[in-house]
Amino acid sequence: MSNLHACLLRKRTMLIVRSFTILLLSCIAFKLACCFSSNISSLKALPLVGNLDFEHVHQASKDFGNRYQLIPLAVLHPKSVSDIASAIRHIWMMGPHSQLTVAARGRGHSLQGQAQTRNGIVIRMESLHPQKLQVHSVDDVPAPYVDVSGGELWINILHETLKYGLAPKSWTDYLHLTVGGTLSNVGISGQAFRHGPQISNVHQLEVVTGKGEILNCSERQNSDLFHGVLGGLGQFGIITRARIALEAAPTMVKWVRVLYQDFSAFIQDQERLISADNKLDYVEGFVIINRTGLLNNWRLSFTPEDPLQASQFKSDGRTLYCLEVAKYYFKLDDKDVISQGVKETLSELSYISSTLFTSEVTYEAFLDRVHVSEVKLRSKGQWEVPHPWLNLLVPRSTVKKFAKGVFGNILTDTSNGPVIVYPVNKAKWNNRTSAVTPEEEIFYLVAILTSAVPGKEDGVEQILKRNQRILEFSEAAGIGLKQYLPHYTTREEWRSHFGAKWDDFVRRKSRYDPLAILAPGHRIFPKAPVFSSYSSS
């Protein structure tokens, strides 16, 4: 009888607990619903020149990585900087108990949801360019520059500045990105060895902080914010305007590709070229593993120096290294002189002689070269696919060890995306910015840009596992690398990533965005415990 009584008591207790749990969850759901309703009502009351869209929000929940999806409460289409400041200031005034966060979104080229926010506000930065680009040429100032919106695309800046015979000094490989997006990261390409990254070529910024303040900053004015925002991953403010350094723009480009079998010879020549004064204007390289008919593909855009020898070269089953260089020139009359100079420079290098390919293109076509590939991939339905990319900065002292362990071993195929490798000079980087690099004077960008193409053997999970193997190998081998476009999930990992810059990073967050309203997608300073349910698809 006592056992029956105990059993009934347990069932009664379980029923009470279950009922209480359901009641508690219902209360939480009701509170959240009321909170969302209150948030929507208060946001709708904001005096804006632009508008807040609460319905068409799904596009803002995706990015180029095509793996993560966080649906925002609303998308702000600002028509003025004051729209952005008003929205952020409103959330700031709601205090620490508000769950609302804000993510600035340019072209959505983040890889892991960095420009997304669950139930927050996504700011569509491309809406913010009502004013024409303002180019200040040498007729106006000693050193030319252009004032641009943070939501302006680099390709549009190129088109406008070329009208004045000018162009920015430093680029990314892909130009259909916003100014605020690349400056919040770093922005590097093959010109970085000469001019430094894009964040080293900015004179002034206009920034909206996490308190809704609109501040101008430069090396002399609000310098702490200026350096913090550059490479700051959007944590301290949203870049709404930038003053970019310009230089005289060339008209044509001598573009060269050659191949190497030996990685040591490949990087030795790369380092020789980036240390040479004014011999070349662009130096990059990439790894080619088991590509069939490689040089035949090059013939679509390049001309072989020796067609017969090139036709006999076999790339099948081999691990090869391509050196890609360019020399700019201003007049067609300079073509022969430039070609001779490039020939002399190449004569000092150790590439495979039968693999010399050259091309002559306009400066604009050279800079916008990746867009040509984009158009082709879109036509095949292979652009909007998952992109589990891995971008690394590898110290010079360990790059050979990295290559030996990764290229041809962990990474055994490069048919689904390029693997880029090239050196940069730390001396061209401003150490006061938030950007993190290895400590050595020369380090390498290694970008493993594999796409999960439908119908191919390697799916997203396989690529992610391979990326993790590369990171684990690097950790075990003491490579000492840093992630570029970093992605981490814990505070400890972020602390390790920033190293000696971590304390300044935390201090700046506390000063400029103390409620952690901005850029929650990086998961560095979460405002609310929503990241445990951070979904991937």
Coordinates of C-alpha atoms in Angstrom, one line a residue, residues 31-292:
K31 CA 6.7 38.5 -22.0
L32 CA 8.8 38.1 -25.2
A33 CA 5.8 38.7 -27.4
C34 CA 4.9 41.8 -25.4
C35 CA 8.6 42.9 -25.6
F36 CA 8.7 42.4 -29.3
S37 CA 5.4 44.3 -29.7
S38 CA 6.7 47.1 -27.5
N39 CA 10.0 47.2 -29.5
I40 CA 8.1 47.4 -32.8
S41 CA 5.8 50.1 -31.6
S42 CA 8.7 52.2 -30.2
L43 CA 10.8 51.7 -33.3
K44 CA 7.9 52.7 -35.6
A45 CA 7.6 56.0 -33.8
L46 CA 11.2 56.9 -34.6
P47 CA 11.5 60.1 -36.8
L48 CA 13.5 58.8 -39.8
V49 CA 14.2 60.1 -43.2
G50 CA 14.5 56.5 -44.4
N51 CA 12.4 53.6 -43.2
L52 CA 12.3 50.5 -41.1
D53 CA 11.0 47.4 -42.8
F54 CA 9.5 44.8 -40.5
E55 CA 8.2 42.5 -43.2
H56 CA 10.9 41.9 -45.9
V57 CA 13.7 40.8 -43.5
H58 CA 14.7 37.3 -44.7
Q59 CA 17.3 38.6 -47.2
A60 CA 19.1 40.2 -44.3
S61 CA 19.3 36.9 -42.5
K62 CA 21.7 35.4 -45.1
D63 CA 25.2 36.1 -46.2
F64 CA 27.8 34.9 -48.7
G65 CA 28.9 32.1 -46.4
N66 CA 25.4 30.6 -46.9
R67 CA 25.6 28.6 -43.8
Y68 CA 24.1 30.7 -41.0
Q69 CA 20.7 32.3 -40.8
L70 CA 19.5 34.8 -38.1
I71 CA 16.2 36.5 -38.8
P72 CA 16.2 40.2 -37.7
L73 CA 13.2 42.0 -36.2
A74 CA 13.6 44.8 -38.8
V75 CA 15.8 46.2 -41.6
L76 CA 16.7 49.8 -41.5
H77 CA 17.1 51.6 -44.9
P78 CA 18.8 54.8 -43.8
K79 CA 18.8 57.9 -46.0
S80 CA 21.0 59.8 -43.7
V81 CA 23.5 59.2 -40.9
S82 CA 21.0 60.6 -38.4
D83 CA 18.7 57.7 -39.2
I84 CA 21.4 55.3 -38.0
A85 CA 22.3 57.4 -35.0
S86 CA 18.6 57.7 -34.0
A87 CA 18.0 54.0 -34.2
I88 CA 21.1 53.1 -32.1
R89 CA 20.5 56.0 -29.6
H90 CA 16.9 54.7 -29.1
I91 CA 18.2 51.2 -28.3
W92 CA 20.9 52.7 -26.1
M93 CA 18.2 54.7 -24.1
M94 CA 16.2 51.5 -23.6
G95 CA 19.0 50.3 -21.3
P96 CA 20.8 47.0 -20.5
H97 CA 17.5 45.0 -20.2
S98 CA 16.7 45.5 -23.9
Q99 CA 17.6 42.5 -26.1
L100 CA 17.8 44.6 -29.3
T101 CA 21.1 44.6 -31.1
V102 CA 22.3 46.2 -34.4
A103 CA 24.3 44.8 -37.3
A104 CA 25.6 46.9 -40.2
R105 CA 25.3 45.0 -43.5
G106 CA 26.9 46.0 -46.8
R107 CA 26.8 43.4 -49.6
G108 CA 26.5 40.6 -47.1
H109 CA 29.8 39.0 -47.8
S110 CA 30.3 37.8 -44.3
L111 CA 31.1 34.1 -44.1
Q112 CA 29.7 33.1 -40.7
G113 CA 26.8 35.4 -39.9
Q114 CA 28.9 38.3 -38.7
A115 CA 26.5 40.9 -40.3
Q116 CA 23.4 39.3 -38.9
T117 CA 21.4 39.7 -35.7
R118 CA 18.6 37.6 -34.3
N119 CA 15.5 39.7 -33.5
G120 CA 17.6 42.9 -33.8
I121 CA 18.0 45.6 -36.5
V122 CA 20.1 45.1 -39.6
I123 CA 21.2 48.4 -41.2
R124 CA 21.3 48.2 -45.0
M125 CA 24.4 50.4 -45.5
E126 CA 24.0 50.6 -49.3
S127 CA 21.0 52.9 -48.8
L128 CA 23.4 55.4 -47.2
H129 CA 24.8 57.2 -50.2
P130 CA 22.6 60.1 -51.1
Q131 CA 25.6 62.4 -51.9
K132 CA 27.8 62.1 -54.9
L133 CA 31.3 60.9 -54.3
Q134 CA 33.5 63.9 -53.6
V135 CA 36.9 63.6 -55.3
H136 CA 39.6 66.1 -54.2
S137 CA 42.3 66.1 -56.9
V138 CA 45.8 67.7 -56.7
D139 CA 44.3 70.9 -58.0
D140 CA 42.5 71.2 -54.6
V141 CA 44.8 69.6 -52.1
P142 CA 48.5 68.5 -52.0
A143 CA 47.6 64.8 -51.7
P144 CA 44.4 63.7 -53.5
Y145 CA 41.6 61.9 -51.7
V146 CA 37.9 61.0 -52.0
D147 CA 35.1 61.3 -49.5
V148 CA 32.7 58.4 -49.7
S149 CA 29.8 56.9 -47.8
G150 CA 30.4 53.8 -45.7
G151 CA 27.9 52.0 -47.8
E152 CA 29.6 52.8 -51.1
L153 CA 31.0 50.0 -53.2
W154 CA 34.7 50.0 -54.1
I155 CA 33.9 49.4 -57.8
N156 CA 31.8 52.6 -57.8
I157 CA 34.7 54.5 -56.2
L158 CA 37.0 53.2 -59.0
H159 CA 34.7 54.3 -61.7
E160 CA 34.3 57.8 -60.3
T161 CA 38.0 58.5 -59.4
L162 CA 39.2 57.3 -62.8
K163 CA 37.3 60.2 -64.3
Y164 CA 39.9 62.4 -62.6
G165 CA 42.8 60.2 -63.5
L166 CA 43.0 58.9 -59.9
A167 CA 42.4 55.7 -57.9
P168 CA 42.7 54.4 -54.3
K169 CA 46.1 52.9 -53.6
S170 CA 45.1 49.6 -51.9
W171 CA 42.4 47.1 -52.9
T172 CA 40.7 43.8 -52.2
D173 CA 40.7 41.2 -54.9
Y174 CA 36.9 41.6 -55.2
L175 CA 35.6 45.2 -55.6
H176 CA 31.8 44.7 -55.1
L177 CA 32.1 45.2 -51.4
T178 CA 31.3 48.3 -49.2
V179 CA 33.9 50.7 -47.8
G180 CA 32.6 50.2 -44.3
G181 CA 32.8 46.4 -44.6
T182 CA 36.4 46.1 -45.7
L183 CA 37.7 48.9 -43.4
S184 CA 36.0 47.1 -40.4
N185 CA 38.1 44.1 -41.3
V186 CA 41.4 45.0 -43.1
G187 CA 41.1 44.9 -46.9
I188 CA 44.1 43.4 -48.6
S189 CA 45.2 42.3 -52.1
G190 CA 48.4 42.1 -54.1
Q191 CA 49.2 45.8 -53.7
A192 CA 49.4 45.5 -49.8
F193 CA 53.2 44.8 -49.9
R194 CA 53.7 48.3 -51.3
H195 CA 50.9 50.4 -49.9
G196 CA 49.7 48.4 -46.9
P197 CA 46.1 47.2 -46.5
Q198 CA 43.1 49.5 -47.1
I199 CA 43.0 50.4 -43.4
S200 CA 46.5 52.0 -43.8
N201 CA 45.2 54.3 -46.5
V202 CA 42.4 56.2 -44.7
H203 CA 42.7 59.8 -43.6
Q204 CA 39.4 60.3 -41.7
L205 CA 36.2 58.5 -40.7
E206 CA 32.7 59.4 -39.6
V207 CA 31.5 56.8 -37.1
V208 CA 28.2 56.2 -35.2
T209 CA 29.1 54.6 -31.8
G210 CA 27.1 52.2 -29.8
K211 CA 25.6 55.2 -27.9
G212 CA 24.3 56.8 -31.0
E213 CA 26.9 59.5 -31.1
I214 CA 28.1 60.7 -34.5
L215 CA 31.9 61.4 -34.3
N216 CA 34.5 62.4 -36.8
C217 CA 37.9 60.8 -36.1
S218 CA 41.4 60.7 -37.6
E219 CA 45.0 60.3 -36.5
R220 CA 44.6 63.7 -34.6
Q221 CA 40.9 63.8 -33.7
N222 CA 39.4 61.1 -31.6
S223 CA 42.4 58.9 -32.5
D224 CA 41.5 56.1 -30.1
L225 CA 38.2 55.6 -31.9
F226 CA 39.8 56.0 -35.3
H227 CA 42.4 53.2 -34.7
G228 CA 39.9 51.1 -32.9
V229 CA 37.3 51.1 -35.7
L230 CA 39.9 50.2 -38.4
G231 CA 40.0 46.4 -38.3
G232 CA 37.6 46.5 -35.3
L233 CA 35.0 44.1 -36.7
G234 CA 32.3 46.7 -36.2
Q235 CA 32.5 46.4 -32.4
F236 CA 33.0 50.1 -31.6
G237 CA 31.0 52.0 -34.2
I238 CA 29.5 51.9 -37.7
I239 CA 31.6 53.6 -40.4
T240 CA 29.2 56.0 -42.2
R241 CA 31.8 58.0 -44.1
A242 CA 35.5 57.6 -45.0
R243 CA 38.2 59.8 -46.6
I244 CA 40.4 57.5 -48.8
A245 CA 43.8 58.3 -50.1
L246 CA 44.2 58.4 -53.8
E247 CA 47.1 58.3 -56.3
A248 CA 47.6 58.8 -60.0
A249 CA 45.8 55.9 -61.8
P250 CA 47.6 53.9 -64.5
T251 CA 45.7 53.0 -67.7
M252 CA 47.2 49.6 -68.5
V253 CA 48.6 46.6 -66.8
K254 CA 51.2 44.0 -67.8
W255 CA 49.9 40.8 -66.2
V256 CA 52.1 37.7 -65.8
R257 CA 51.7 34.2 -64.5
V258 CA 54.4 31.5 -64.1
L259 CA 54.5 28.1 -62.3
Y260 CA 56.8 26.6 -59.7
Q261 CA 57.2 23.0 -58.6
D262 CA 59.1 23.8 -55.4
F263 CA 57.4 25.8 -52.6
S264 CA 60.7 27.1 -51.2
A265 CA 61.7 28.6 -54.6
F266 CA 58.2 30.0 -55.0
I267 CA 58.2 32.0 -51.7
Q268 CA 61.8 33.0 -52.1
D269 CA 60.9 34.7 -55.4
Q270 CA 57.8 36.3 -53.9
E271 CA 59.8 37.7 -51.0
R272 CA 62.5 39.0 -53.4
L273 CA 59.8 40.8 -55.4
I274 CA 58.1 42.5 -52.5
S275 CA 61.4 43.8 -51.3
A276 CA 62.4 45.2 -54.7
D277 CA 61.9 49.0 -55.1
N278 CA 59.2 49.8 -57.7
K279 CA 59.9 46.8 -59.9
L280 CA 56.3 45.5 -59.7
D281 CA 53.0 46.8 -58.4
Y282 CA 51.1 43.6 -57.6
V283 CA 52.4 40.3 -56.2
E284 CA 50.1 37.3 -55.4
G285 CA 50.2 33.6 -55.9
F286 CA 48.1 30.5 -55.5
V287 CA 48.4 26.7 -55.0
I288 CA 47.3 24.3 -57.7
I289 CA 46.7 20.7 -56.7
N290 CA 45.8 18.0 -59.3
R291 CA 44.4 20.3 -62.0
T292 CA 44.0 18.8 -65.5

